[in-house]
Tab-separated table of C-alpha atoms in Angstrom:
chain	number	residue	atom	x	y	z
U	1	UNK	CA	19.633	19.771	-27.955
U	2	UNK	CA	16.378	17.336	-27.079
U	3	UNK	CA	15.679	17.714	-23.584
U	4	UNK	CA	13.921	14.124	-23.536
U	5	UNK	CA	14.618	10.688	-24.880
U	6	UNK	CA	11.659	10.749	-26.868
U	7	UNK	CA	11.357	6.945	-28.556
U	8	UNK	CA	11.816	6.683	-32.211
U	9	UNK	CA	8.282	7.003	-33.616
U	10	UNK	CA	7.073	3.749	-35.706
U	11	UNK	CA	6.513	5.779	-39.140
U	12	UNK	CA	8.789	8.112	-40.769
U	13	UNK	CA	6.904	12.173	-40.533
U	14	UNK	CA	5.115	10.819	-37.211
U	15	UNK	CA	5.097	13.648	-34.876
U	16	UNK	CA	4.205	12.792	-31.146
U	17	UNK	CA	1.910	15.167	-29.085
U	18	UNK	CA	3.435	16.908	-26.121
U	19	UNK	CA	3.983	14.861	-23.072
U	20	UNK	CA	2.830	11.875	-25.302
U	21	UNK	CA	6.157	10.057	-24.631
U	22	UNK	CA	7.792	10.022	-21.322
U	23	UNK	CA	10.613	12.381	-20.353
U	24	UNK	CA	12.974	9.969	-18.887
U	25	UNK	CA	14.633	6.967	-20.049
U	26	UNK	CA	16.261	4.156	-17.441
U	27	UNK	CA	19.431	4.976	-16.543
U	28	UNK	CA	18.667	8.655	-16.432
U	29	UNK	CA	20.354	10.680	-13.550
U	30	UNK	CA	16.999	12.884	-11.922
U	31	UNK	CA	16.039	15.105	-9.161
U	32	UNK	CA	12.705	14.565	-6.746
U	33	UNK	CA	11.345	18.167	-6.597
U	34	UNK	CA	11.490	19.660	-3.014
U	35	UNK	CA	7.915	21.364	-3.614
U	36	UNK	CA	5.503	21.118	-0.752
U	37	UNK	CA	2.115	20.244	-2.137
U	38	UNK	CA	-0.762	20.978	0.528
U	39	UNK	CA	-4.006	18.410	1.043
U	40	UNK	CA	-2.634	15.620	-0.741
U	41	UNK	CA	0.525	14.103	-2.210
U	42	UNK	CA	1.666	10.549	-2.659
U	43	UNK	CA	5.697	11.880	-2.796
U	44	UNK	CA	7.062	10.944	0.720
U	45	UNK	CA	8.826	14.219	2.403
U	46	UNK	CA	11.452	12.044	3.332
U	47	UNK	CA	12.667	11.848	-0.302
U	48	UNK	CA	12.369	15.731	-1.246
U	49	UNK	CA	15.292	17.062	-2.863
U	50	UNK	CA	17.105	13.868	-3.486
U	51	UNK	CA	18.625	12.448	-6.681
U	52	UNK	CA	18.725	9.215	-7.915
U	53	UNK	CA	18.704	6.855	-11.684
U	54	UNK	CA	15.291	5.661	-13.475
U	55	UNK	CA	15.577	2.339	-13.125
U	56	UNK	CA	12.507	1.901	-15.255
U	57	UNK	CA	9.394	3.893	-17.040
U	58	UNK	CA	6.095	2.399	-15.782
U	59	UNK	CA	3.474	2.230	-18.421
U	60	UNK	CA	1.039	2.943	-19.016
U	61	UNK	CA	0.801	6.530	-17.389
U	62	UNK	CA	-1.324	6.655	-14.883
U	63	UNK	CA	-3.619	9.458	-13.349
U	64	UNK	CA	-2.040	12.169	-11.534
U	65	UNK	CA	-2.859	11.072	-7.910
U	66	UNK	CA	-2.739	14.535	-5.874
U	67	UNK	CA	-5.361	15.339	-8.252
U	68	UNK	CA	-7.002	11.373	-7.677
U	69	UNK	CA	-6.972	12.216	-4.218
U	70	UNK	CA	-10.131	14.595	-4.956
U	71	UNK	CA	-12.528	12.798	-6.574
U	72	UNK	CA	-11.232	12.761	-10.117
U	73	UNK	CA	-11.620	9.647	-11.821
U	74	UNK	CA	-10.053	10.609	-15.308
U	75	UNK	CA	-7.709	12.847	-17.010
U	76	UNK	CA	-4.153	14.181	-16.080
U	77	UNK	CA	-2.168	11.060	-17.247
U	78	UNK	CA	1.296	11.439	-16.040
U	79	UNK	CA	4.396	9.218	-16.764
U	80	UNK	CA	5.376	7.246	-13.925
U	81	UNK	CA	8.779	6.197	-13.585
U	82	UNK	CA	10.613	3.661	-10.871
U	83	UNK	CA	13.503	5.511	-9.318
U	84	UNK	CA	16.478	3.783	-7.437
U	85	UNK	CA	18.057	6.450	-5.018
U	86	UNK	CA	21.153	4.678	-2.797
U	87	UNK	CA	20.504	4.997	0.906
U	88	UNK	CA	23.557	7.200	1.837
U	89	UNK	CA	21.738	10.111	-0.468
U	90	UNK	CA	18.353	9.968	1.488
U	91	UNK	CA	19.821	9.538	4.764
U	92	UNK	CA	23.511	10.776	5.466
U	93	UNK	CA	24.253	8.681	8.501
U	94	UNK	CA	22.962	5.648	6.903
U	95	UNK	CA	23.574	2.998	9.387
U	96	UNK	CA	23.773	-0.133	6.780
U	97	UNK	CA	26.010	-1.117	4.007
U	98	UNK	CA	26.942	1.542	1.246
U	99	UNK	CA	25.167	-0.559	-1.657
U	100	UNK	CA	21.712	-0.114	0.435
U	101	UNK	CA	19.461	1.173	-1.626
U	102	UNK	CA	15.478	2.238	-2.209
U	103	UNK	CA	13.358	1.968	-5.238
U	104	UNK	CA	9.395	4.076	-5.765
U	105	UNK	CA	7.531	5.406	-8.069
U	106	UNK	CA	7.771	8.649	-8.879
U	107	UNK	CA	5.572	10.406	-11.051
U	108	UNK	CA	7.228	13.074	-14.121
U	109	UNK	CA	5.801	15.993	-12.490
U	110	UNK	CA	7.978	15.347	-9.649
U	111	UNK	CA	11.457	15.096	-11.755
U	112	UNK	CA	13.722	16.862	-13.176
U	113	UNK	CA	16.929	16.080	-14.841
U	114	UNK	CA	20.359	16.003	-12.711
R	1	UNK	CA	7.782	29.668	7.298
R	2	UNK	CA	5.889	29.924	10.333
R	3	UNK	CA	5.751	27.675	13.384
R	4	UNK	CA	2.807	25.895	12.629
R	5	UNK	CA	3.673	25.585	8.614
R	6	UNK	CA	5.030	21.705	8.897
R	7	UNK	CA	1.634	20.614	9.841
R	8	UNK	CA	0.235	21.885	6.688
R	9	UNK	CA	3.499	20.582	4.589
R	10	UNK	CA	3.571	17.440	6.523
R	11	UNK	CA	0.634	15.043	6.244
R	12	UNK	CA	0.079	13.137	9.304
R	13	UNK	CA	1.095	9.675	7.409
R	14	UNK	CA	4.078	10.806	5.806
R	15	UNK	CA	6.027	8.911	8.880
R	16	UNK	CA	8.994	7.263	6.517
R	17	UNK	CA	12.159	7.624	8.444
R	18	UNK	CA	10.445	8.969	11.868
R	19	UNK	CA	11.370	7.929	15.056
R	20	UNK	CA	9.632	5.436	16.143
R	21	UNK	CA	9.704	2.209	18.526
R	22	UNK	CA	9.590	-1.483	17.872
R	23	UNK	CA	7.535	-3.759	15.849
R	24	UNK	CA	4.687	-5.139	17.725
R	25	UNK	CA	4.342	-8.590	15.882
R	26	UNK	CA	1.054	-9.285	17.376
R	27	UNK	CA	-1.772	-10.134	14.935
R	28	UNK	CA	-5.201	-9.628	15.120
R	29	UNK	CA	-8.010	-11.834	13.031
R	30	UNK	CA	-10.351	-9.054	11.491
R	31	UNK	CA	-13.566	-8.381	13.251
R	32	UNK	CA	-16.497	-8.956	10.690
R	33	UNK	CA	-17.005	-4.996	10.923
R	34	UNK	CA	-13.823	-4.497	9.954
R	35	UNK	CA	-14.205	-7.034	6.822
R	36	UNK	CA	-17.653	-5.271	6.048
R	37	UNK	CA	-15.641	-2.012	5.844
R	38	UNK	CA	-12.795	-3.020	3.537
R	39	UNK	CA	-15.254	-4.600	1.394
R	40	UNK	CA	-17.282	-1.495	1.245
R	41	UNK	CA	-14.303	0.500	0.471
R	42	UNK	CA	-13.192	-1.817	-2.771
R	43	UNK	CA	-17.126	-1.408	-3.884
R	44	UNK	CA	-16.981	2.703	-3.265
R	45	UNK	CA	-13.798	2.760	-5.034
R	46	UNK	CA	-15.228	-0.179	-8.109
R	47	UNK	CA	-17.718	2.113	-8.628
R	48	UNK	CA	-15.971	5.797	-8.187
R	49	UNK	CA	-18.266	6.716	-5.182
R	50	UNK	CA	-15.071	7.185	-3.327
R	51	UNK	CA	-11.562	6.250	-4.996
R	52	UNK	CA	-9.182	4.835	-3.142
R	53	UNK	CA	-7.044	8.011	-3.427
R	54	UNK	CA	-10.102	10.181	-2.010
R	55	UNK	CA	-10.351	7.408	0.768
R	56	UNK	CA	-6.304	8.066	1.313
R	57	UNK	CA	-6.743	11.670	1.110
R	58	UNK	CA	-9.778	11.745	3.560
R	59	UNK	CA	-7.839	9.616	6.286
R	60	UNK	CA	-4.959	11.886	6.057
R	61	UNK	CA	-8.016	14.846	6.156
R	62	UNK	CA	-9.077	13.562	9.701
R	63	UNK	CA	-5.546	14.915	11.426
R	64	UNK	CA	-3.094	13.770	13.566
R	65	UNK	CA	-4.909	13.127	16.883
R	66	UNK	CA	-7.566	10.804	14.867
R	67	UNK	CA	-5.160	9.081	13.152
R	68	UNK	CA	-3.172	8.348	16.413
R	69	UNK	CA	-6.216	7.206	18.470
R	70	UNK	CA	-8.778	5.703	15.802
R	71	UNK	CA	-7.884	2.358	14.787
R	72	UNK	CA	-7.342	1.549	11.387
R	73	UNK	CA	-10.900	1.034	9.864
R	74	UNK	CA	-12.195	3.544	12.388
R	75	UNK	CA	-10.283	5.764	10.532
R	76	UNK	CA	-11.691	4.191	7.428
R	77	UNK	CA	-15.406	4.618	8.237
R	78	UNK	CA	-14.930	8.256	9.271
R	79	UNK	CA	-13.484	9.134	6.478
R	80	UNK	CA	-16.342	7.303	4.130
R	81	UNK	CA	-18.768	9.452	6.100
R	82	UNK	CA	-17.017	12.799	5.581
R	83	UNK	CA	-16.421	12.329	1.814
R	84	UNK	CA	-20.141	11.079	1.696
R	85	UNK	CA	-21.242	14.569	3.168
R	86	UNK	CA	-18.883	16.519	1.350
R	87	UNK	CA	-19.987	14.939	-2.456
R	88	UNK	CA	-23.455	15.339	-0.882
R	89	UNK	CA	-24.148	11.989	-1.341
R	90	UNK	CA	-25.115	11.273	2.647
R	91	UNK	CA	-26.026	14.743	5.202
R	92	UNK	CA	-24.763	14.336	8.507
R	93	UNK	CA	-28.651	14.316	9.354
R	94	UNK	CA	-29.749	11.353	7.803
R	95	UNK	CA	-26.032	9.094	9.061
R	96	UNK	CA	-26.934	10.455	12.545
R	97	UNK	CA	-30.556	9.338	12.535
R	98	UNK	CA	-29.288	6.172	10.504
R	99	UNK	CA	-26.988	5.454	13.139
R	100	UNK	CA	-29.644	6.160	16.513
R	101	UNK	CA	-31.776	3.365	14.502
R	102	UNK	CA	-29.287	0.858	14.212
R	103	UNK	CA	-28.077	1.278	17.751
R	104	UNK	CA	-31.619	0.722	18.853
R	105	UNK	CA	-31.787	-2.290	16.849
R	106	UNK	CA	-29.243	-3.917	18.422
R	107	UNK	CA	-30.105	-2.870	21.996
R	108	UNK	CA	-33.413	-4.522	21.019
R	109	UNK	CA	-31.712	-7.809	19.944
R	110	UNK	CA	-29.629	-7.685	23.189
R	111	UNK	CA	-32.542	-7.028	24.732
R	112	UNK	CA	-34.415	-9.756	23.121
R	113	UNK	CA	-31.918	-12.283	23.463
R	114	UNK	CA	-31.152	-11.610	27.436
C	1	UNK	CA	-23.728	1.512	22.497
C	2	UNK	CA	-20.145	1.833	23.985
C	3	UNK	CA	-18.538	5.198	22.772
C	4	UNK	CA	-14.779	5.924	22.489
C	5	UNK	CA	-15.230	7.152	25.922
C	6	UNK	CA	-11.496	6.716	27.031
C	7	UNK	CA	-9.181	9.076	26.375
C	8	UNK	CA	-5.938	8.342	25.681
C	9	UNK	CA	-3.108	10.671	24.437
C	10	UNK	CA	-0.785	7.614	23.216
C	11	UNK	CA	-0.550	7.250	19.894
C	12	UNK	CA	-2.060	3.766	19.158
C	13	UNK	CA	-2.883	2.089	15.658
C	14	UNK	CA	-3.644	-1.479	16.713
C	15	UNK	CA	-7.622	-2.097	17.136
C	16	UNK	CA	-9.449	-1.211	19.861
C	17	UNK	CA	-12.046	-3.932	20.702
C	18	UNK	CA	-13.649	-1.869	23.350
C	19	UNK	CA	-14.865	0.646	21.138
C	20	UNK	CA	-15.880	-1.078	17.930
C	21	UNK	CA	-19.746	-0.693	18.766
C	22	UNK	CA	-19.661	2.668	18.025
C	23	UNK	CA	-17.521	2.504	14.791
C	24	UNK	CA	-19.452	-0.671	14.026
C	25	UNK	CA	-22.849	0.921	14.193
C	26	UNK	CA	-21.306	3.746	11.919
C	27	UNK	CA	-20.421	1.243	9.251
C	28	UNK	CA	-23.176	-0.432	9.278
C	29	UNK	CA	-25.592	3.275	9.086
C	30	UNK	CA	-23.324	4.244	6.014
C	31	UNK	CA	-23.947	0.918	4.150
C	32	UNK	CA	-27.709	0.409	4.793
C	33	UNK	CA	-27.924	4.285	3.485
C	34	UNK	CA	-25.531	3.742	0.185
C	35	UNK	CA	-27.822	0.346	-0.369
C	36	UNK	CA	-31.459	2.154	0.437
C	37	UNK	CA	-30.245	4.858	-2.300
C	38	UNK	CA	-29.344	2.410	-4.561
C	39	UNK	CA	-25.601	3.298	-4.287
C	40	UNK	CA	-24.761	0.090	-3.907
C	41	UNK	CA	-26.902	-3.443	-4.367
C	42	UNK	CA	-27.172	-5.361	-1.043
C	43	UNK	CA	-24.845	-8.243	-2.133
C	44	UNK	CA	-22.077	-6.451	-3.664
C	45	UNK	CA	-20.283	-6.730	-0.034
C	46	UNK	CA	-21.151	-9.973	0.328
C	47	UNK	CA	-19.529	-10.735	-2.972
C	48	UNK	CA	-16.380	-8.651	-2.215
C	49	UNK	CA	-15.608	-10.499	1.145
C	50	UNK	CA	-16.035	-13.707	-0.960
C	51	UNK	CA	-13.270	-12.052	-2.846
C	52	UNK	CA	-11.022	-10.880	0.162
C	53	UNK	CA	-11.669	-14.437	1.349
C	54	UNK	CA	-10.522	-16.218	-1.500
C	55	UNK	CA	-7.050	-14.123	-1.363
C	56	UNK	CA	-4.631	-15.534	0.821
C	57	UNK	CA	-0.598	-16.277	1.018
C	58	UNK	CA	-0.963	-19.478	-0.381
C	59	UNK	CA	-1.688	-17.421	-3.833
C	60	UNK	CA	1.413	-15.945	-3.460
C	61	UNK	CA	3.272	-19.245	-2.731
C	62	UNK	CA	2.206	-20.829	-5.762
C	63	UNK	CA	3.092	-18.075	-8.086
C	64	UNK	CA	6.384	-18.187	-6.551
C	65	UNK	CA	6.833	-21.975	-6.738
C	66	UNK	CA	5.949	-22.027	-10.318
C	67	UNK	CA	8.699	-19.186	-10.836
C	68	UNK	CA	10.783	-21.404	-8.963
C	69	UNK	CA	10.708	-24.621	-10.868
C	70	UNK	CA	9.319	-22.895	-14.581
C	71	UNK	CA	12.273	-20.783	-15.754
C	72	UNK	CA	10.280	-19.517	-19.004
C	73	UNK	CA	7.255	-18.323	-16.581
C	74	UNK	CA	9.651	-17.006	-14.077
C	75	UNK	CA	11.038	-14.721	-16.858
C	76	UNK	CA	7.715	-13.355	-17.623
C	77	UNK	CA	6.756	-13.313	-14.251
C	78	UNK	CA	9.454	-10.782	-13.592
C	79	UNK	CA	8.547	-9.008	-16.904
C	80	UNK	CA	4.997	-8.216	-15.673
C	81	UNK	CA	4.146	-9.671	-12.176
C	82	UNK	CA	0.385	-8.694	-13.025
C	83	UNK	CA	0.376	-10.443	-16.307
C	84	UNK	CA	2.252	-13.247	-14.473
C	85	UNK	CA	-0.207	-13.662	-11.817
C	86	UNK	CA	-3.175	-13.899	-14.365
C	87	UNK	CA	-1.475	-16.708	-16.238
C	88	UNK	CA	-2.409	-18.395	-12.844
C	89	UNK	CA	-5.940	-17.402	-12.765
C	90	UNK	CA	-5.103	-14.498	-10.170
C	91	UNK	CA	-7.114	-11.234	-10.777
C	92	UNK	CA	-6.415	-7.969	-9.851
C	93	UNK	CA	-9.713	-6.906	-8.691
C	94	UNK	CA	-7.865	-3.528	-7.207
C	95	UNK	CA	-6.550	-2.742	-10.779
C	96	UNK	CA	-3.122	-2.460	-9.717
C	97	UNK	CA	0.146	-3.222	-11.141
C	98	UNK	CA	2.893	-5.819	-9.616
C	99	UNK	CA	6.346	-6.158	-9.967
C	100	UNK	CA	7.661	-8.996	-8.704
C	101	UNK	CA	11.381	-8.495	-7.099
C	102	UNK	CA	13.676	-11.154	-7.167
C	103	UNK	CA	16.342	-12.189	-4.006
C	104	UNK	CA	19.863	-12.886	-5.395
C	105	UNK	CA	23.176	-13.684	-3.471
C	106	UNK	CA	23.485	-10.385	-4.364
C	107	UNK	CA	20.373	-8.275	-3.513
C	108	UNK	CA	17.757	-8.511	-0.137
C	109	UNK	CA	14.455	-6.836	-1.135
C	110	UNK	CA	12.248	-5.867	1.253
C	111	UNK	CA	8.493	-3.909	0.684
C	112	UNK	CA	7.091	-1.463	2.659
C	113	UNK	CA	4.407	1.326	2.111
C	114	UNK	CA	5.535	4.447	4.632
C	115	UNK	CA	2.377	6.662	3.538
C	116	UNK	CA	-0.372	3.744	4.147
C	117	UNK	CA	-0.828	0.715	3.763
C	118	UNK	CA	-0.207	-0.328	-0.118
C	119	UNK	CA	-0.116	-4.411	-0.210
C	120	UNK	CA	0.081	-6.729	-2.960
C	121	UNK	CA	-3.870	-8.118	-1.975
C	122	UNK	CA	-5.133	-9.768	-4.816
C	123	UNK	CA	-2.124	-12.144	-3.879
C	124	UNK	CA	-1.404	-11.975	-0.214
C	125	UNK	CA	-4.682	-11.163	0.833
C	126	UNK	CA	-4.713	-8.607	3.850
C	127	UNK	CA	-1.702	-7.456	5.298
C	128	UNK	CA	-0.796	-8.207	9.090
C	129	UNK	CA	-1.397	-5.674	11.142
C	130	UNK	CA	2.816	-4.191	11.804
C	131	UNK	CA	2.877	-3.665	7.886
C	132	UNK	CA	-0.098	-1.108	8.632
C	133	UNK	CA	1.389	0.305	11.838
C	134	UNK	CA	4.066	2.888	12.546
C	135	UNK	CA	7.172	1.322	13.380
C	136	UNK	CA	7.675	-0.568	10.352
C	137	UNK	CA	6.120	1.500	8.135
C	138	UNK	CA	9.003	4.574	9.487
C	139	UNK	CA	11.670	2.553	10.053
C	140	UNK	CA	11.985	-0.071	7.360
C	141	UNK	CA	13.348	2.651	4.922
C	142	UNK	CA	15.762	4.241	7.811
C	143	UNK	CA	17.224	1.309	8.920
C	144	UNK	CA	16.145	-1.738	7.535
C	145	UNK	CA	18.672	-4.302	8.574
C	146	UNK	CA	17.802	-2.876	12.574
C	147	UNK	CA	14.107	-4.099	11.188
C	148	UNK	CA	14.820	-7.395	9.469
C	149	UNK	CA	17.091	-8.333	12.970
C	150	UNK	CA	13.904	-8.042	14.391
C	151	UNK	CA	12.232	-10.506	12.469
C	152	UNK	CA	15.262	-12.875	13.071
C	153	UNK	CA	16.859	-11.875	10.034
C	154	UNK	CA	20.531	-10.832	8.988
C	155	UNK	CA	21.868	-10.254	5.696
C	156	UNK	CA	25.549	-9.940	5.025
C	157	UNK	CA	26.667	-6.123	4.534
C	158	UNK	CA	28.016	-7.365	1.102
C	159	UNK	CA	24.496	-8.058	-0.051
C	160	UNK	CA	22.253	-5.092	-0.878
C	161	UNK	CA	19.416	-4.317	0.561
C	162	UNK	CA	16.590	-2.958	-1.528
C	163	UNK	CA	13.606	-1.467	0.250
C	164	UNK	CA	10.798	-0.691	-2.355
C	165	UNK	CA	8.352	2.395	-1.057
C	166	UNK	CA	4.790	1.760	-2.447
C	167	UNK	CA	3.156	4.744	-3.265
C	168	UNK	CA	0.070	3.150	-4.848
C	169	UNK	CA	-0.612	2.135	-8.273
C	170	UNK	CA	1.883	-0.159	-8.089
C	171	UNK	CA	2.261	-3.018	-5.250
C	172	UNK	CA	5.248	-5.319	-4.989
C	173	UNK	CA	5.769	-8.906	-4.249
C	174	UNK	CA	9.260	-10.916	-3.194
C	175	UNK	CA	10.174	-13.417	-5.199
C	176	UNK	CA	12.466	-15.384	-2.060
C	177	UNK	CA	15.643	-17.470	-2.944
C	178	UNK	CA	15.030	-21.240	-3.323
C	179	UNK	CA	16.246	-22.771	-0.281
C	180	UNK	CA	19.019	-25.526	-1.086
C	181	UNK	CA	18.485	-28.755	-0.396
C	182	UNK	CA	15.003	-28.332	-2.295
C	183	UNK	CA	16.109	-30.184	-5.846
C	184	UNK	CA	13.550	-32.080	-7.482
C	185	UNK	CA	10.503	-31.106	-5.073
C	186	UNK	CA	7.338	-30.893	-6.645
C	187	UNK	CA	6.208	-27.643	-6.770
C	188	UNK	CA	3.525	-28.290	-4.344
C	189	UNK	CA	6.139	-29.185	-1.473
C	190	UNK	CA	7.866	-26.110	-2.241
C	191	UNK	CA	4.924	-23.629	-2.346
C	192	UNK	CA	4.417	-25.183	1.280
C	193	UNK	CA	7.499	-23.674	2.343
C	194	UNK	CA	6.612	-20.379	1.093
C	195	UNK	CA	5.661	-18.206	3.842
C	196	UNK	CA	3.489	-14.463	3.534
C	197	UNK	CA	6.677	-12.846	5.484
C	198	UNK	CA	8.680	-14.598	3.320
C	199	UNK	CA	7.230	-12.796	0.329
C	200	UNK	CA	7.474	-9.458	1.882
C	201	UNK	CA	10.825	-10.028	2.521
C	202	UNK	CA	11.072	-9.986	6.188
C	203	UNK	CA	12.729	-13.133	6.495
C	204	UNK	CA	14.522	-16.036	4.048
C	205	UNK	CA	12.362	-19.219	3.198
C	206	UNK	CA	14.072	-21.979	4.890
C	207	UNK	CA	13.305	-25.662	5.429
C	208	UNK	CA	11.686	-27.027	8.410
C	209	UNK	CA	14.193	-28.123	11.166
C	210	UNK	CA	12.875	-31.548	11.082
C	211	UNK	CA	14.827	-31.552	7.479
C	212	UNK	CA	17.493	-29.190	8.069
């Protein structure tokens, strides 16, 4: 069972390095992890543990901003995804239309398949 | 979890979904020093002396009381000072002496102009 | 020098002019020390102020008007907002990506940054104060319809409100709906209708009352 949606390598026999291809693809169901880093983070707490759908892979991979916040200007590139989450998933008492939704970009290290 | 852990786990800038009053749509034209402070932030990021993510982290690190009581660019310039000290690029003494010098210059200019 | 001497325990985000003296001195001191140490050049701040002054909502309005009249440009802009803007000569000095969000009869987009004040500065200039302050940032993601109502905007329940929360590298620009009754208008006349707030998504683009 493949855990990822690896794109087909351009040539037969070419092996992609670990982490080189995004683990998720548009349409995948994902859950935003509920961990609590201290010091600096860019995943707001109101979305921790919420489930959504990958809308798009944001290319190119970006620098992990939890590390960048402490002065790292290179290294630790992470795949980045635009995630779609229904408002009713985030707020059980959401007062607007059940169609309403939220979009946010989240690094792969914060996502798991759901 | 101890009662204080939420202060560590949820940064003071992380306010999505928080209780808040009506939106005050009053706008102000940036003061000259505020615009200089914005330009300084951009230049510090271009040169990766303080990248934008470090600036955000530096503002968060001021804590809720300072974030609540200082204005937007006041928070930025204090964060820049702290980060420059942490990186050993400036010392607290240098900045304090320079601020006294600048203040004296302002006072002299005001006295001369009066 | 006026220090920030008055104690106030009420949180506020607005600029307090009376306390600017102390922080203005700090700004001048930090800048002069960095220049004296050779870490930044003396003209670099001035140059960046010129860059900032050259970025206003008029740029965003040009992008929107072009997208309204040129379907090929619109498609390229929606595929990659940054390269679309770069086609028109707008540089991304802050090295951010741009997603252009198209409003339709089915979807109304609203942009916010709950964690700080991420904003498409290369195409809109600096954000308004309310965009940076707590009420908008806190409420846009939990009660967007009430927030829109405060701006006088009512979106029918059968239209999806889609709130995009910007978290650093990626910025958003709303491509508002072209108002009815503007068929055949010049690109310039269309651009004049497009406001900053419409490109944030808090209001629609409307015709001037004299025409309506």
